[in-house]
mmCIF file with all atom_site columns, C-alpha atoms and ligand atoms in Angstrom:
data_model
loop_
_atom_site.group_PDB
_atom_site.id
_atom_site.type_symbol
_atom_site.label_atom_id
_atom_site.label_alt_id
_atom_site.label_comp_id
_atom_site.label_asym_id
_atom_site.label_entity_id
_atom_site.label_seq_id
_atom_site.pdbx_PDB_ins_code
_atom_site.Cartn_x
_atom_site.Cartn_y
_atom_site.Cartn_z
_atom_site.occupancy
_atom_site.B_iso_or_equiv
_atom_site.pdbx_formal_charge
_atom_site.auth_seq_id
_atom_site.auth_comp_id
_atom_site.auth_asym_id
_atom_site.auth_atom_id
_atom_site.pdbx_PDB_model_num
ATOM   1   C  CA  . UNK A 1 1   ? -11.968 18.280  -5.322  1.00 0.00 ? 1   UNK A CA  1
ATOM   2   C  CA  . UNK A 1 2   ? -11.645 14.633  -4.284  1.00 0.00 ? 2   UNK A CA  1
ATOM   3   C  CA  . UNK A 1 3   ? -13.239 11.803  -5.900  1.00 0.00 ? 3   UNK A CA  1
ATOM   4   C  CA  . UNK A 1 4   ? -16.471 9.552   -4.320  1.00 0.00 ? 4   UNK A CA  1
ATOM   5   C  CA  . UNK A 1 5   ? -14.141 6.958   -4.154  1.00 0.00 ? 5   UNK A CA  1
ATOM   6   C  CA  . UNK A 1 6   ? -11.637 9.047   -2.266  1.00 0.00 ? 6   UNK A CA  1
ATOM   7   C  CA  . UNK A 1 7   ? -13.654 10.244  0.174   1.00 0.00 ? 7   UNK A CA  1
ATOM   8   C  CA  . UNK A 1 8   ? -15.021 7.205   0.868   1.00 0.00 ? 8   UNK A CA  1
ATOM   9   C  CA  . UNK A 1 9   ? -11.692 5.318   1.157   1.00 0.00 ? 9   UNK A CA  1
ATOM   10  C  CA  . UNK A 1 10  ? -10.848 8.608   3.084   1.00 0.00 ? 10  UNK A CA  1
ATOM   11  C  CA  . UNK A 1 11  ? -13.643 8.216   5.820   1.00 0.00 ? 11  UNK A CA  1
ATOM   12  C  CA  . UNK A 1 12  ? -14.145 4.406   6.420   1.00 0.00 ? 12  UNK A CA  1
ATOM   13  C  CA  . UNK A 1 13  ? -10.208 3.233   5.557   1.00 0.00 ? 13  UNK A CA  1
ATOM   14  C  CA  . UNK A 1 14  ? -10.126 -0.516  4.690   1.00 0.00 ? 14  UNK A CA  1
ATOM   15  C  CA  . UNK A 1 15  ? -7.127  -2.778  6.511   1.00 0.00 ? 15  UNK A CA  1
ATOM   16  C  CA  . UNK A 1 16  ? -5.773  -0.466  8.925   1.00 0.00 ? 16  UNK A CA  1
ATOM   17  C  CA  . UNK A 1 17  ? -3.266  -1.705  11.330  1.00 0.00 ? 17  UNK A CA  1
ATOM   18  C  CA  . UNK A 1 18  ? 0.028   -3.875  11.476  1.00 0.00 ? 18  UNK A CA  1
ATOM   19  C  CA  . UNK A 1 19  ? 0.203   -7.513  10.949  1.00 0.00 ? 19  UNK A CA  1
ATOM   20  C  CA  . UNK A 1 20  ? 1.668   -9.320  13.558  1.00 0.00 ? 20  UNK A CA  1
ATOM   21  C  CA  . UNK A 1 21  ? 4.330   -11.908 12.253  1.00 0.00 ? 21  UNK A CA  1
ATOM   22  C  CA  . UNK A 1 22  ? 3.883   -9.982  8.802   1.00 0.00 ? 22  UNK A CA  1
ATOM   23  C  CA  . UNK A 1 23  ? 6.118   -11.887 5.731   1.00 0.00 ? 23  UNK A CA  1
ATOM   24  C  CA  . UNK A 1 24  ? 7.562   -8.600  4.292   1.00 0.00 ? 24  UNK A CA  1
ATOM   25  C  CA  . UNK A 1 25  ? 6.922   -4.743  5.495   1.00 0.00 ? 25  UNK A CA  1
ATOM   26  C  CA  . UNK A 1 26  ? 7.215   -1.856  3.254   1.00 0.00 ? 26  UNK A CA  1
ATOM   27  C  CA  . UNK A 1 27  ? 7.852   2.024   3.938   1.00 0.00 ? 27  UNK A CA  1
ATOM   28  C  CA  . UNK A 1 28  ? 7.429   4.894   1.610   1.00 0.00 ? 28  UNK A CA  1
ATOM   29  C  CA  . UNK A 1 29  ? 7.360   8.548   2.212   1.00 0.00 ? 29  UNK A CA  1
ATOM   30  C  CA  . UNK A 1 30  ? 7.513   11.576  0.576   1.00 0.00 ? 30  UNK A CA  1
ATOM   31  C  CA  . UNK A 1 31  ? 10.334  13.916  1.520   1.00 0.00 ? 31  UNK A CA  1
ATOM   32  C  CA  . UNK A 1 32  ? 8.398   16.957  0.988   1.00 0.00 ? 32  UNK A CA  1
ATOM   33  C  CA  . UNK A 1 33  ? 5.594   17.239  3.028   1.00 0.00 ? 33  UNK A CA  1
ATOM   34  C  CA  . UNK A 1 34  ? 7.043   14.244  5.314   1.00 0.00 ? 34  UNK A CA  1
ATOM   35  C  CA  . UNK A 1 35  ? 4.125   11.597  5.636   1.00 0.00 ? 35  UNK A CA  1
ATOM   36  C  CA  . UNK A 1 36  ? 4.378   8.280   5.573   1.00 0.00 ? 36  UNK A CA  1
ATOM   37  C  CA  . UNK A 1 37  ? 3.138   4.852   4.930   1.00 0.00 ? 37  UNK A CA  1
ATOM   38  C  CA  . UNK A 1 38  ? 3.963   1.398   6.486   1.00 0.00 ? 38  UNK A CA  1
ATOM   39  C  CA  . UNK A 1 39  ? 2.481   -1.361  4.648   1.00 0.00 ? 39  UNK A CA  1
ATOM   40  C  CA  . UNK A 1 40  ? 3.140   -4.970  5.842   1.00 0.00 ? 40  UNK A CA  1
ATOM   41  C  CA  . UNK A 1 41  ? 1.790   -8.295  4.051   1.00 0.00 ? 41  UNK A CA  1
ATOM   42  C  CA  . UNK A 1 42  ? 1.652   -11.744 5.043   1.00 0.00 ? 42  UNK A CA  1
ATOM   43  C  CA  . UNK A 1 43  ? 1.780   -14.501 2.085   1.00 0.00 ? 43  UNK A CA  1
ATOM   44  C  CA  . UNK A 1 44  ? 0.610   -17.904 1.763   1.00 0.00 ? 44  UNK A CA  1
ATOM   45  C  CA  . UNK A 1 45  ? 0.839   -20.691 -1.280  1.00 0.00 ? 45  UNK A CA  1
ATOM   46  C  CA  . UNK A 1 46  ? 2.104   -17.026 -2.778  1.00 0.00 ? 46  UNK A CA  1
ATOM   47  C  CA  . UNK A 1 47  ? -0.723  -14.734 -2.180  1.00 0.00 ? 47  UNK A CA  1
ATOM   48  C  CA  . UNK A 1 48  ? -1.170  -11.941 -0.258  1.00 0.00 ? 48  UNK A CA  1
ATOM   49  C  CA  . UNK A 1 49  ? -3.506  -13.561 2.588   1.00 0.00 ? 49  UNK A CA  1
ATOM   50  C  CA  . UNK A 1 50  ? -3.727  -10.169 4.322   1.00 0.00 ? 50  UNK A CA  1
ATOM   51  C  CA  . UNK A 1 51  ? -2.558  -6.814  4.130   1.00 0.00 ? 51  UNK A CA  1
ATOM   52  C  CA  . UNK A 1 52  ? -2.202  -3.685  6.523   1.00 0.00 ? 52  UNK A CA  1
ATOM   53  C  CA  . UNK A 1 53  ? -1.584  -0.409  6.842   1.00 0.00 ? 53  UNK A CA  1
ATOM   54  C  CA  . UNK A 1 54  ? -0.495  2.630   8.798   1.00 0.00 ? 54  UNK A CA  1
ATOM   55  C  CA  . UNK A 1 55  ? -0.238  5.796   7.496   1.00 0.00 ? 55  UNK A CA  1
ATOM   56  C  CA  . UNK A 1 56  ? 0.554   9.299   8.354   1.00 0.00 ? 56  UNK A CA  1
ATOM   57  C  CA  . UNK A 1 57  ? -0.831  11.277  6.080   1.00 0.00 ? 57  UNK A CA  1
ATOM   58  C  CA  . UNK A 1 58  ? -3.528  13.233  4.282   1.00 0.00 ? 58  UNK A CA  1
ATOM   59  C  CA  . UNK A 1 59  ? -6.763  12.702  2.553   1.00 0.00 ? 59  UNK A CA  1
ATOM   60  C  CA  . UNK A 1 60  ? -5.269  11.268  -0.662  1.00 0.00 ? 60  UNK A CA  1
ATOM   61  C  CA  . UNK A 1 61  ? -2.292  9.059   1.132   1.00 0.00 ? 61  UNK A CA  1
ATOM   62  C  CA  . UNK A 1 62  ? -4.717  7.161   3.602   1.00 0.00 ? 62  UNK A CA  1
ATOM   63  C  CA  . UNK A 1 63  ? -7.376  6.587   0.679   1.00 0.00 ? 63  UNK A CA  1
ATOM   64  C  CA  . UNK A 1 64  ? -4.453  6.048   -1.654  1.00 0.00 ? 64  UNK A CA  1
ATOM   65  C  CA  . UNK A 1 65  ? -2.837  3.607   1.047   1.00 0.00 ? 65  UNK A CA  1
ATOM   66  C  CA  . UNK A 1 66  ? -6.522  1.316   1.720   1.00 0.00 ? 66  UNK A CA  1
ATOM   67  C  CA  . UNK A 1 67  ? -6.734  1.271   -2.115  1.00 0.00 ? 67  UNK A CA  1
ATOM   68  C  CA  . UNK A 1 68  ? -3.540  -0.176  -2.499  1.00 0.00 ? 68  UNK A CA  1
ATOM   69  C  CA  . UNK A 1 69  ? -4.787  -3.099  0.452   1.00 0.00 ? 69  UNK A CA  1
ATOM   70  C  CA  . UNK A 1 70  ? -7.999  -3.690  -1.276  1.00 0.00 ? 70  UNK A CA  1
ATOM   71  C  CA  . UNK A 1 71  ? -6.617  -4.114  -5.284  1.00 0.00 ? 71  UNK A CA  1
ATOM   72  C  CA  . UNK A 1 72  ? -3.670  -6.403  -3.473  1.00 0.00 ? 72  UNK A CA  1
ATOM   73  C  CA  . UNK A 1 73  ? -5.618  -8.644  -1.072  1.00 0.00 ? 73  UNK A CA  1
ATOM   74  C  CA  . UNK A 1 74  ? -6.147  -12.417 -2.131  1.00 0.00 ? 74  UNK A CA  1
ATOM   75  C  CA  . UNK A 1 75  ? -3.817  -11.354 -5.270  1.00 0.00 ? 75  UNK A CA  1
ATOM   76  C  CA  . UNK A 1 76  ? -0.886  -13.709 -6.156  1.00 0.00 ? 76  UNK A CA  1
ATOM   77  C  CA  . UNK A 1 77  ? 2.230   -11.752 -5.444  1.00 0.00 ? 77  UNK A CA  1
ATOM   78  C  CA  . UNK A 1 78  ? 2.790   -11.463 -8.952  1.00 0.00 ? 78  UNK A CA  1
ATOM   79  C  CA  . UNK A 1 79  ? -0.681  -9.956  -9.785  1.00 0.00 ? 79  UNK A CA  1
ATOM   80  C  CA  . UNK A 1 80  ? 0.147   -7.692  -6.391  1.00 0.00 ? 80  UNK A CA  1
ATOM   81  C  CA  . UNK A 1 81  ? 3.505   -6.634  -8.542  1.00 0.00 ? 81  UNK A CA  1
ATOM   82  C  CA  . UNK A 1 82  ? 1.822   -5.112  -11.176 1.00 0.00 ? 82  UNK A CA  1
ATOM   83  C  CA  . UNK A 1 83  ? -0.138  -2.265  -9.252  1.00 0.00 ? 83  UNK A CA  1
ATOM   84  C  CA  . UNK A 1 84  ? 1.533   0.821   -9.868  1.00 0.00 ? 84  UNK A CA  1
ATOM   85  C  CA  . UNK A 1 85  ? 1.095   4.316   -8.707  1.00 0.00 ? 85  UNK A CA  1
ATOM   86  C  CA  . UNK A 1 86  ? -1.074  5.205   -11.814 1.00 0.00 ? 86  UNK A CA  1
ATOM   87  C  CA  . UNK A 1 87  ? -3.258  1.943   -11.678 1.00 0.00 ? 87  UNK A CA  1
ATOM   88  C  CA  . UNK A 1 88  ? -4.125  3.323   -7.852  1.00 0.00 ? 88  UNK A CA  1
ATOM   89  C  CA  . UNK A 1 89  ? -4.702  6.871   -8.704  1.00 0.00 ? 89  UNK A CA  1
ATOM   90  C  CA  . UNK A 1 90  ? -7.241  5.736   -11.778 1.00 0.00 ? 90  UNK A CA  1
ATOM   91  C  CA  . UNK A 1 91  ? -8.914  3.035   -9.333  1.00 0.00 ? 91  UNK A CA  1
ATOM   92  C  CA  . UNK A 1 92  ? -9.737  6.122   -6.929  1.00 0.00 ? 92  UNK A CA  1
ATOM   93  C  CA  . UNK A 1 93  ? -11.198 8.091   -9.725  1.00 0.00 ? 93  UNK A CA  1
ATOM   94  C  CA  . UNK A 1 94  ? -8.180  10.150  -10.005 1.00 0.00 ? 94  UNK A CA  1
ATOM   95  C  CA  . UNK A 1 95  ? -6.570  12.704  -7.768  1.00 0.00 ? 95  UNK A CA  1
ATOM   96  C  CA  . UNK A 1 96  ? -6.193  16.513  -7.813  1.00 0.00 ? 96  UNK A CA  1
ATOM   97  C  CA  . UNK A 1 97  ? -2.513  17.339  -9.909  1.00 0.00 ? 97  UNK A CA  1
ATOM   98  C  CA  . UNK A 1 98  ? -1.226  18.966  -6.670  1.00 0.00 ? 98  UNK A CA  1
ATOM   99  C  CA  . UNK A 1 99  ? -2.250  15.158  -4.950  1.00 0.00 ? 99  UNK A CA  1
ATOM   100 C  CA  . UNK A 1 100 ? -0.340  12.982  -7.712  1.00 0.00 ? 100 UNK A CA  1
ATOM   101 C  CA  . UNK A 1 101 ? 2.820   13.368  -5.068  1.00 0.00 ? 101 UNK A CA  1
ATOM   102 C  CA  . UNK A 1 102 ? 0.444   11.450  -2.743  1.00 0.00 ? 102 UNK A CA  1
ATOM   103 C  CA  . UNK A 1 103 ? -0.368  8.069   -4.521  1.00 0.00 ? 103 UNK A CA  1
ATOM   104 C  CA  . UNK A 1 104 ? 3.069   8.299   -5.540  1.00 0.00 ? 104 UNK A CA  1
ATOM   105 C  CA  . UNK A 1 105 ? 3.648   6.180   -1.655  1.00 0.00 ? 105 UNK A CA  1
ATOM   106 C  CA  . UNK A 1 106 ? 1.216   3.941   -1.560  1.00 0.00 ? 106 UNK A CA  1
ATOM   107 C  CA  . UNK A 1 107 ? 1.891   1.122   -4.531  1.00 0.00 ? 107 UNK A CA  1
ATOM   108 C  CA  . UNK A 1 108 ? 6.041   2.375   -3.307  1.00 0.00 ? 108 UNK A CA  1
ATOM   109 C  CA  . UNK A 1 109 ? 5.115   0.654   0.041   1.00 0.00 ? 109 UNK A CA  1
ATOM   110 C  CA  . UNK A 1 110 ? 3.265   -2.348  -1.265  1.00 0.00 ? 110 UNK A CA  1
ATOM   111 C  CA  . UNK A 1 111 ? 6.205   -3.419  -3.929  1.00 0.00 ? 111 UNK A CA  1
ATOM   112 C  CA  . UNK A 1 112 ? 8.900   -2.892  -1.115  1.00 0.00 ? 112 UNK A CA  1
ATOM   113 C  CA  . UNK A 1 113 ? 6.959   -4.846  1.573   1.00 0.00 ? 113 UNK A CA  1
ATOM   114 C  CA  . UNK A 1 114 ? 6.808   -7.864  -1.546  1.00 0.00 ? 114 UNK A CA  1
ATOM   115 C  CA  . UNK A 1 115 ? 10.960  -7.518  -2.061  1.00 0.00 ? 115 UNK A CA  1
ATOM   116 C  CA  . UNK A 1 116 ? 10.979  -7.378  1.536   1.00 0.00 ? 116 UNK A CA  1
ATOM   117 C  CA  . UNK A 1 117 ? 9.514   -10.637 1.820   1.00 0.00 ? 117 UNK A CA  1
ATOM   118 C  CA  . UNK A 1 118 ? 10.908  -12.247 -1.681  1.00 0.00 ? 118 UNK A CA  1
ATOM   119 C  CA  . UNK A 1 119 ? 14.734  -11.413 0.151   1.00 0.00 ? 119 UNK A CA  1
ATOM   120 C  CA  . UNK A 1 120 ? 13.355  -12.630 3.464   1.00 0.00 ? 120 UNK A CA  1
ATOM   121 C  CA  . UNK A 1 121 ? 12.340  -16.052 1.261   1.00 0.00 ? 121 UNK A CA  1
ATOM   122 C  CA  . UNK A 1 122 ? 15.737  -16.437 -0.221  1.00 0.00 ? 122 UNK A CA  1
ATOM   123 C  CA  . UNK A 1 123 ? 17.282  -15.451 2.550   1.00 0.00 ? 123 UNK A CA  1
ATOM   124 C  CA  . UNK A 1 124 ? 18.753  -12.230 2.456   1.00 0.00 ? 124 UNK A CA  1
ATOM   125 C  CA  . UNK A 1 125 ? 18.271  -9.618  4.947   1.00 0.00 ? 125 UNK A CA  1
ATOM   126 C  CA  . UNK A 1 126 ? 18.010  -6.006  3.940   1.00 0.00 ? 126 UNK A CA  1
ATOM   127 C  CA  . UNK A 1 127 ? 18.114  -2.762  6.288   1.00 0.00 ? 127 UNK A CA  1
ATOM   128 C  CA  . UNK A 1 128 ? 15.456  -0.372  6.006   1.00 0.00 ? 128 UNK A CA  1
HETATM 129 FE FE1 . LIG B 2 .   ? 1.849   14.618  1.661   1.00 0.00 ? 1   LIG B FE1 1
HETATM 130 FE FE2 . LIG B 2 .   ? -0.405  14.057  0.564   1.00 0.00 ? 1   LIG B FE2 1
HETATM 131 S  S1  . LIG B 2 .   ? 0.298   15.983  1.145   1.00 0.00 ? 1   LIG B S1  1
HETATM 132 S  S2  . LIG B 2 .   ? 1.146   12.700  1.070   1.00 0.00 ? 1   LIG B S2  1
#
């Protein structure tokens, strides 16, 4: 059903965790089945130095979610901008249709911890 890739993401998750001080921190979840990912990043010279995340989920969000950490780490933000939902899901070796819903969080999380941290660098503050 799942992907070598998945399972492996799956079993030994890369970047777990929060980042203390993090530059901009991202949530997603889906409303249906009601898991959730928290993804925070913290930039320098405008890359993603390091990446982190929690998630509450199943098989395809957590492998979904330490995808997402791996293709954005070292990345210049704007690189880090142009993973998308799909890009993830083909990087894993695909998902199961009844798992799309899944990878549908994890690049959501990793371009609203970025416009968290673009507004926090202009200045703006945003409630989430
Ligand atoms: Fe909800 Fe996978 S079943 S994220």
């Amino acid at each position: 059903m799942y992907s070598k890739i998945v399972m492996d993401h799956f079993q030994n998750p890369r970047n777990v965790g929060k980042i203390k001080d993090a530059d901009g921190i991202g949530k997603a979840g889906t409303g249906n089945c009601g898991d959730m990912i928290e993804m925070a990043i913290k930039v320098e010279d405008e890359k993603i130095k390091d990446i982190k995340f929690l998630t509450f989920g199943c098989v395809a969000a957590i492998a979904v979610s330490s995808m997402v950490t791996e293709m954005a780490k070292g990345q210049p933000v704007g690189e880090a901008k142009k993973i998308t939902n799909d890009s993830v899901a083909e990087t894993l070796g695909g998902l199961p249709e009844n798992k799309l819903h899944c990878s549908n969080m994890g690049a959501d999380a990793l371009q609203i911890a970025i416009k968290d941290y673009e507004e926090k660098k202009t200045g703006k503050t945003r409630e989430n």
